[in-house]
mmCIF file of C-alpha atoms in Angstrom:
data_model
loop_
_atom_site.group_PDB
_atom_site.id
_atom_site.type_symbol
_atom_site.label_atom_id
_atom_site.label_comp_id
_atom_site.label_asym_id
_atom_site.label_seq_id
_atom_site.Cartn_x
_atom_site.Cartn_y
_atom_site.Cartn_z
ATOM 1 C CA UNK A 1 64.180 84.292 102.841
ATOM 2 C CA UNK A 2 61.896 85.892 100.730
ATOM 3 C CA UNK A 3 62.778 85.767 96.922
ATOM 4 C CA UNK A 4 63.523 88.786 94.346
ATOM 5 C CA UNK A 5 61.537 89.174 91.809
ATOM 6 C CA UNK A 6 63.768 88.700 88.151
ATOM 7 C CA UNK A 7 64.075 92.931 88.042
ATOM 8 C CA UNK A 8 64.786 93.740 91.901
ATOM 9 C CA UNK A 9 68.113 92.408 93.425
ATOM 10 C CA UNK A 10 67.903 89.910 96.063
ATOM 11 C CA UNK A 11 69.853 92.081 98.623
ATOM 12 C CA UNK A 12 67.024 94.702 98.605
ATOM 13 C CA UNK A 13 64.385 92.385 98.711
ATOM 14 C CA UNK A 14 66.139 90.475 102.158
ATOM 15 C CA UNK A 15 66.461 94.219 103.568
ATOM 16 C CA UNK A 16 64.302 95.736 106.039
ATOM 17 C CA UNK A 17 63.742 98.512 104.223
ATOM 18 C CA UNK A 18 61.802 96.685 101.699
ATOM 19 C CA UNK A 19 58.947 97.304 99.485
ATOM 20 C CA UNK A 20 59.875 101.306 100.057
ATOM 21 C CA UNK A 21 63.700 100.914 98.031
ATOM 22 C CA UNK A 22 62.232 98.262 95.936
ATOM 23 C CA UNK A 23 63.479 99.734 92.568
ATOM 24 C CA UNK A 24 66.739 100.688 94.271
ATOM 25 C CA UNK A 25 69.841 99.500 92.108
ATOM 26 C CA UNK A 26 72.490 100.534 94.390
ATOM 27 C CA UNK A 27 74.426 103.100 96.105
ATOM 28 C CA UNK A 28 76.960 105.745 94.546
ATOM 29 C CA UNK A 29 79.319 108.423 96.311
ATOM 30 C CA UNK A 30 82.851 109.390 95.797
ATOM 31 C CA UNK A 31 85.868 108.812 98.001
ATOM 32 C CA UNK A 32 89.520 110.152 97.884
ATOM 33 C CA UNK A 33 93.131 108.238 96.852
ATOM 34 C CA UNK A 34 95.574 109.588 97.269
ATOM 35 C CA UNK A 35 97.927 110.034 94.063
ATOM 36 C CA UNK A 36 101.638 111.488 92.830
ATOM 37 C CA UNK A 37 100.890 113.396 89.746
ATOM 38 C CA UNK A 38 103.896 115.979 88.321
ATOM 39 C CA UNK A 39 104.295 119.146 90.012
ATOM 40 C CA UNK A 40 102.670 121.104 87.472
ATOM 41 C CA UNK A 41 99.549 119.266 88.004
ATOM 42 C CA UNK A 42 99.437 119.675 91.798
ATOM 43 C CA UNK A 43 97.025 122.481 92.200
ATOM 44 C CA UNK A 44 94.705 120.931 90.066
ATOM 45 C CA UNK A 45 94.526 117.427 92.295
ATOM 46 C CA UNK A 46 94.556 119.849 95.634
ATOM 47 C CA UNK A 47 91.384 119.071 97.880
ATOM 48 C CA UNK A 48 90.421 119.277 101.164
ATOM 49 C CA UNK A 49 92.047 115.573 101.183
ATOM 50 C CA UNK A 50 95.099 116.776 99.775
ATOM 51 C CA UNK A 51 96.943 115.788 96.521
ATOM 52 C CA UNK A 52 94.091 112.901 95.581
ATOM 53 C CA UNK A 53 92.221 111.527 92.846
ATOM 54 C CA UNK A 54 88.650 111.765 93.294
ATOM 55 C CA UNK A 55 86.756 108.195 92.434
ATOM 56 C CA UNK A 56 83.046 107.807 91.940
ATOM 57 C CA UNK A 57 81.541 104.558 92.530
ATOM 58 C CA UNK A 58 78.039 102.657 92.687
ATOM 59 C CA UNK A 59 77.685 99.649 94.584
ATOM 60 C CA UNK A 60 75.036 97.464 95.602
ATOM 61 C CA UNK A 61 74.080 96.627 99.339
ATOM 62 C CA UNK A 62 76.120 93.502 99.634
ATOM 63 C CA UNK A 63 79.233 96.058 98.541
ATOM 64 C CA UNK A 64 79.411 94.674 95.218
ATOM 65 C CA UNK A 65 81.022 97.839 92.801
ATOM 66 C CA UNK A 66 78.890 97.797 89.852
ATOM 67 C CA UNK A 67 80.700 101.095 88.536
ATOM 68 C CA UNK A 68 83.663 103.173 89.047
ATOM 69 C CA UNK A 69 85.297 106.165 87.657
ATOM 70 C CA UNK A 70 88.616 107.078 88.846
ATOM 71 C CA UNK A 71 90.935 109.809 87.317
ATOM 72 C CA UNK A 72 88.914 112.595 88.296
ATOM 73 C CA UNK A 73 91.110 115.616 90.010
ATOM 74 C CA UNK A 74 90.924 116.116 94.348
ATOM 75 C CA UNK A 75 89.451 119.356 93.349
ATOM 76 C CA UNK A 76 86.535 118.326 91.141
ATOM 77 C CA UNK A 77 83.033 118.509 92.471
ATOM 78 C CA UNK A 78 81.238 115.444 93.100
ATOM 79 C CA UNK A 79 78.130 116.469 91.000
ATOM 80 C CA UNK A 80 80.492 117.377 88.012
ATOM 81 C CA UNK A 81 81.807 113.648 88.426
ATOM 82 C CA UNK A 82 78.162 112.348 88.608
ATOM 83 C CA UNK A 83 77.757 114.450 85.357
ATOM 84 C CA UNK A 84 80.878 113.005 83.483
ATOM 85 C CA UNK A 85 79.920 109.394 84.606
ATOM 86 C CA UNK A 86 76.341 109.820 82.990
ATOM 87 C CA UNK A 87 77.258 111.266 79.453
ATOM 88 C CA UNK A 88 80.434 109.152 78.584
ATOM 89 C CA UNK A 89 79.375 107.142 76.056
ATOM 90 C CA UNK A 90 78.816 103.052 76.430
ATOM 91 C CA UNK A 91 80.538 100.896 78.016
ATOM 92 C CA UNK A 92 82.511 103.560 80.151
ATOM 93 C CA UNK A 93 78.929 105.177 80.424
ATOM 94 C CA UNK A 94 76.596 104.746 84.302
ATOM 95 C CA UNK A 95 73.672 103.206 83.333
ATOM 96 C CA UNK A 96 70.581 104.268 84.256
ATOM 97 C CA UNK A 97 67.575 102.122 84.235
ATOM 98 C CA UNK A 98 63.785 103.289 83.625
ATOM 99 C CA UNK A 99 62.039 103.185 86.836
ATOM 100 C CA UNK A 100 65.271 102.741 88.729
ATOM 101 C CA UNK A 101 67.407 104.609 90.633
ATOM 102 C CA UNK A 102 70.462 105.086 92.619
ATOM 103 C CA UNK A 103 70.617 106.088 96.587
ATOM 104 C CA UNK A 104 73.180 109.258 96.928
ATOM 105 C CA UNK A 105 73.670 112.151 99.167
ATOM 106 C CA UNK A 106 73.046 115.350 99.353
ATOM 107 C CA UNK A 107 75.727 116.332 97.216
ATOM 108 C CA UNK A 108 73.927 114.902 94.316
ATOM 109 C CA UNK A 109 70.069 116.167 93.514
ATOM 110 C CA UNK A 110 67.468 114.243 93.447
ATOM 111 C CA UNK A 111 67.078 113.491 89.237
ATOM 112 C CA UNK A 112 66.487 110.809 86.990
ATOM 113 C CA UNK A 113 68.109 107.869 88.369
ATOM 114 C CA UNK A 114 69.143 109.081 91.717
ATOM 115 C CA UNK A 115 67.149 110.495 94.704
ATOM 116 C CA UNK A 116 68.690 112.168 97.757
ATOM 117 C CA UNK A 117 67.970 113.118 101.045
ATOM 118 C CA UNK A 118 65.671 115.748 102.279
ATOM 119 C CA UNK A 119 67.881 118.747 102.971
ATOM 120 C CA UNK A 120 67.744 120.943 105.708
ATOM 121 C CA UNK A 121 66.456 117.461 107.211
ATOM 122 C CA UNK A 122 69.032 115.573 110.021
ATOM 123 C CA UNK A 123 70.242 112.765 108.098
ATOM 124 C CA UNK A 124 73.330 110.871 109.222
ATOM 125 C CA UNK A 125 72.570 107.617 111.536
ATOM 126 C CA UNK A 126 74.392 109.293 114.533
ATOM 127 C CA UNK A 127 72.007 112.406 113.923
ATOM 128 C CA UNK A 128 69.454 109.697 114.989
ATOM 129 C CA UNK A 129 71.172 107.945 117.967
ATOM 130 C CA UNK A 130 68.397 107.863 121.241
ATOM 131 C CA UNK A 131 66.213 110.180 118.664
ATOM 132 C CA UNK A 132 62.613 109.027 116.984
ATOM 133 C CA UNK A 133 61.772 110.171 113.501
ATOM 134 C CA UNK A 134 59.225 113.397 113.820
ATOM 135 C CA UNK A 135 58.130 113.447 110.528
ATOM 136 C CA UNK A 136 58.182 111.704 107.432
ATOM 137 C CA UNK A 137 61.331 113.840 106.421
ATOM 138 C CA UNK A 138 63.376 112.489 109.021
ATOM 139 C CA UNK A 139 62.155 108.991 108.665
ATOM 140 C CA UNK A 140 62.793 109.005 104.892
ATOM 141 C CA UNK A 141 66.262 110.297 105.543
ATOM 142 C CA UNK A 142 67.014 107.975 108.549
ATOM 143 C CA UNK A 143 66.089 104.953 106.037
ATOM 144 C CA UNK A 144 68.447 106.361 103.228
ATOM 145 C CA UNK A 145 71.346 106.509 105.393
ATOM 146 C CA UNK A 146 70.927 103.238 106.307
ATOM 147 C CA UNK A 147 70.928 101.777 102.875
ATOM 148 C CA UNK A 148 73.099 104.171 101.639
ATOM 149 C CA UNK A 149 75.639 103.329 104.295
ATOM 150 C CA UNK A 150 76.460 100.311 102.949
ATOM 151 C CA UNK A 151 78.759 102.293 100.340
ATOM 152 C CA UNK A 152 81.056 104.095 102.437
ATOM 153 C CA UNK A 153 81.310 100.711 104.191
ATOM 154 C CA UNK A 154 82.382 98.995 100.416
ATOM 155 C CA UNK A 155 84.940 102.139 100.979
ATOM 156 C CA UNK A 156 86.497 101.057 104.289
ATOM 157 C CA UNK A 157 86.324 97.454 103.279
ATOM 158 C CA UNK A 158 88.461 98.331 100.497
ATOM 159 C CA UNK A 159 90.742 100.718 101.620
ATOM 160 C CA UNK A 160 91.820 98.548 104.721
ATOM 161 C CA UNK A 161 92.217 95.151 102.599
ATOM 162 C CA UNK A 162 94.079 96.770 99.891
ATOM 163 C CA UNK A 163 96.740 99.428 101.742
ATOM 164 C CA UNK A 164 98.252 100.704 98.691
ATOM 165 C CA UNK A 165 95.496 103.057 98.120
ATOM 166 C CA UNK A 166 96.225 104.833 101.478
ATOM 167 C CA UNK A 167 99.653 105.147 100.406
ATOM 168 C CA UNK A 168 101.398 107.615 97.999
ATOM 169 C CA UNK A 169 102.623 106.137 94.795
ATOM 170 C CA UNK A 170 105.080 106.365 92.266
ATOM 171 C CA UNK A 171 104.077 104.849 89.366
ATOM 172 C CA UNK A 172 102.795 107.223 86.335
ATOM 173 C CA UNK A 173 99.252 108.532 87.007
ATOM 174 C CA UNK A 174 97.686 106.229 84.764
ATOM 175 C CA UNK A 175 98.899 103.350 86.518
ATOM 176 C CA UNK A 176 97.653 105.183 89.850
ATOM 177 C CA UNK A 177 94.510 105.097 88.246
ATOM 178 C CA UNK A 178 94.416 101.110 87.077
ATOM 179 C CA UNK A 179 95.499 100.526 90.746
ATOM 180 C CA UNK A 180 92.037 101.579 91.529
ATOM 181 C CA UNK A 181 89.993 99.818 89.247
ATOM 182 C CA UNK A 182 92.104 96.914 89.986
ATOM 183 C CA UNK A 183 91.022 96.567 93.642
ATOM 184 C CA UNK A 184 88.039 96.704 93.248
ATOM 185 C CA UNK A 185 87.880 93.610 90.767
ATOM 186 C CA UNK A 186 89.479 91.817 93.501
ATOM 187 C CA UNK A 187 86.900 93.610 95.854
ATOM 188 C CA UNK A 188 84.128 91.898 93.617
ATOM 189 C CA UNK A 189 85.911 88.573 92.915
ATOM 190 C CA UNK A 190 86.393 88.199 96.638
ATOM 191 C CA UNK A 191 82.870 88.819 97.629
ATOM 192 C CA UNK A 192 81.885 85.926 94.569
ATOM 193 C CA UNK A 193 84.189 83.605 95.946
ATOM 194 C CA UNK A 194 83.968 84.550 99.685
ATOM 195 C CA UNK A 195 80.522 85.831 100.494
ATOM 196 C CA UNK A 196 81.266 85.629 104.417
ATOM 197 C CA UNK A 197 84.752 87.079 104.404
ATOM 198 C CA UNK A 198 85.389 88.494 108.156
ATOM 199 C CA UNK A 199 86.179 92.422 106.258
ATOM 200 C CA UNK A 200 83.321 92.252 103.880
ATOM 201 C CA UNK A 201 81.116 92.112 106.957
ATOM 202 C CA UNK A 202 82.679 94.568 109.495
ATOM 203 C CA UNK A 203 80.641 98.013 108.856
ATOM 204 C CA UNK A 204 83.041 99.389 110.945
ATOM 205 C CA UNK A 205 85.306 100.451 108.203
ATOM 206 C CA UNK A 206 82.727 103.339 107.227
ATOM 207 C CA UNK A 207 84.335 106.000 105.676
ATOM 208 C CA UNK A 208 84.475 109.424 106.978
ATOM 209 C CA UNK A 209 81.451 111.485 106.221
ATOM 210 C CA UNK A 210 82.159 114.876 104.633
ATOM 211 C CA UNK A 211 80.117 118.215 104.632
ATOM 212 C CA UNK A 212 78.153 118.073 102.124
ATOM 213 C CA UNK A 213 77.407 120.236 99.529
ATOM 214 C CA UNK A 214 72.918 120.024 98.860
ATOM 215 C CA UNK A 215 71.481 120.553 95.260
ATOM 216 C CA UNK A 216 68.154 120.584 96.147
ATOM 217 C CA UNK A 217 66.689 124.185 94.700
ATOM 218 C CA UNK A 218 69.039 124.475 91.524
ATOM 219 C CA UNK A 219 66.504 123.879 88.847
ATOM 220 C CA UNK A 220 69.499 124.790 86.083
ATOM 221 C CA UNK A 221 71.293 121.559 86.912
ATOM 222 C CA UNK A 222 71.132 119.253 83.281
ATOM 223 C CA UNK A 223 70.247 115.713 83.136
ATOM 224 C CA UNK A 224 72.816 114.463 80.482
ATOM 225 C CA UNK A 225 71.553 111.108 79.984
ATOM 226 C CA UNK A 226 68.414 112.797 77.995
ATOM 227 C CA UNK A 227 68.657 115.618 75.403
ATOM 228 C CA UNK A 228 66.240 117.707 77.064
ATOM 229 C CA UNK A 229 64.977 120.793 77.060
ATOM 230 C CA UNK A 230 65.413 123.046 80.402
ATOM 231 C CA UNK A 231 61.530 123.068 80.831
ATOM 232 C CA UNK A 232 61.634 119.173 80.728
ATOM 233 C CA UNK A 233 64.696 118.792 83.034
ATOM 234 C CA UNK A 234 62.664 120.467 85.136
ATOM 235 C CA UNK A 235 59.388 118.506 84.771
ATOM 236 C CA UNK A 236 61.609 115.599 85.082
ATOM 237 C CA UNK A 237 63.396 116.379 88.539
ATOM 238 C CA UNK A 238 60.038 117.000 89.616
ATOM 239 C CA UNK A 239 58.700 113.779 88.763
ATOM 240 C CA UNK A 240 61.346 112.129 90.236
ATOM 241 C CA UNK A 241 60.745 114.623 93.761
ATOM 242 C CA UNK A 242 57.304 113.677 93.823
ATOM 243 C CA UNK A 243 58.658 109.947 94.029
ATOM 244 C CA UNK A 244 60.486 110.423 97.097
ATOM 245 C CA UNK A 245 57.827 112.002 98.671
ATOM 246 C CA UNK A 246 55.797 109.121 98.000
ATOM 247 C CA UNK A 247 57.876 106.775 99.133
ATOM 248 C CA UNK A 248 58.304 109.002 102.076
ATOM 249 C CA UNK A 249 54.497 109.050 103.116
ATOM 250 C CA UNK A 250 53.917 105.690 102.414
ATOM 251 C CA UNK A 251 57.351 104.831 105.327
ATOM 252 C CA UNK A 252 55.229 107.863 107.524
ATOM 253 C CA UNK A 253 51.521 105.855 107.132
ATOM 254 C CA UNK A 254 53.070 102.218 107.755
ATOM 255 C CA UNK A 255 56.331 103.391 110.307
ATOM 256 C CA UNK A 256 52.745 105.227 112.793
ATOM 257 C CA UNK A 257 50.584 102.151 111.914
ATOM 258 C CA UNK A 258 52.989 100.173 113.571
ATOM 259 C CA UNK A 259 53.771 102.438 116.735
ATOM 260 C CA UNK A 260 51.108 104.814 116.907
ATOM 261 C CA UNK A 261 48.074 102.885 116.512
ATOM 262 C CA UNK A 262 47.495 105.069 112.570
ATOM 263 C CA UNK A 263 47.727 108.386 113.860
ATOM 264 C CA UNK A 264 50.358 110.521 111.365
ATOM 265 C CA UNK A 265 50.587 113.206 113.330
ATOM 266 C CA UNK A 266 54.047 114.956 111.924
ATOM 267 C CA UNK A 267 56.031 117.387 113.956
#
């Protein structure tokens, strides 16, 4: 087993996918609990899901939660979530590291602290079954899946250990809510404790995957962990763009080395 360096977590270091994720921190997406809130409040929770709460989480890729957010309506969009998570202010706030970043989809843009996929680009692992990668797009976003999978796994895991959060419930809302953040403490403590519990490593338990919503050409979305002006939001997203295309040519030159003899012919 090869070992981490002190500022890259072990688990990305022993993955495959490894140097290209190397300042990867983790994982983050949203998923849907269901909730009882007073009638009054109903339209507001009202998703595609139903009456839910909508919960934002990071994770790393042994499934350890590293942040959650839960309280959020059904309704509210994800990015709007991502937003709220980044300009709370410490501890409740996500953290984002120089140089690091999270893995999300396309319903998040690729900004400081967080790439996405390619859009427009075939991206889930099923998208891929019996297929090769034709370009360095489609290899980049077959390799994010596959990390980023790993979080709608922590999802399932969680969901099918701990039932009550499939389950209406009567307690006030703010109970609801502790519920949440409760399981996944015992998510965590049983991974510390349990490292090769039979549910932590069944990938089976993947959630759903939604339609998602891509961010890709807004160049008004604001990057609330800076006070920044809109031309260096900008500059900024670009940087960070530039990134994943790097990281996406460099998967391209060694992915054809391997299998095609060096030639990086792209179709």
């Amino acid at each position: 087993m090869r070992q981490a360096p002190d500022d890259i977590s072990q688990e990305i270091v022993n993955n495959p996918l490894y140097p290209y994720f190397k300042d990867c921190i983790g994982m983050i997406d949203e998923t849907h609990v269901d909730v009882m809130v007073p009638i009054k409040l109903v339209a507001r929770f009202r998703g595609r899901k139903g009456v839910t709460q909508n919960v934002l989480a990071a994770c790393t890729p042994n499934k350890l939660f590293t942040y959650v957010l839960a309280s959020w309506e059904g309704s509210a969009n994800d990015y709007r979530i991502l937003q709220d998570a980044l300009s709370r202010p410490q501890p409740h706030r996500l953290r984002v590291y120089d140089g690091k970043y999270y893995l999300c989809d396309a319903r998040y843009p690729t900004m400081l602290g967080s790439i996405s996929p390619y859009r427009g680009v075939r991206y889930h692992l099923k998208e891929y079954s019996g297929k090769t990668p034709k370009n360095r797009r489609e290899l980049f976003n077959l390799r994010h899946s596959s990390l980023r999978s790993k979080i709608e796994s922590a999802f399932g895991t969680l969901k099918n250990r701990f039932k009550i959060l499939c389950a209406k419930s009567h307690y006030p809302f703010s109970i609801q809510v502790d519920i949440v953040l409760a399981c996944t403490v015992l998510h965590n403590f049983i991974i510390a404790v349990d490292p090769s519990d039979e549910l932590l490593n069944d990938d089976e338990f993947n959630e759903d995957i939604d339609d998602e919503v891509a961010f890709e050409n807004d160049t008004n979305l604001v990057d609330f962990t800076q006070n920044q002006t809109q031309r260096e939001q900008i500059e900024s997203r670009n940087e960070w763009m530039t990134l994943r295309d790097d990281i996406a040519w460099a998967m391209w030159v060694d992915y054809y080395d391997k299998y095609n003899h060096g030639v990086t012919t792209e179709t």
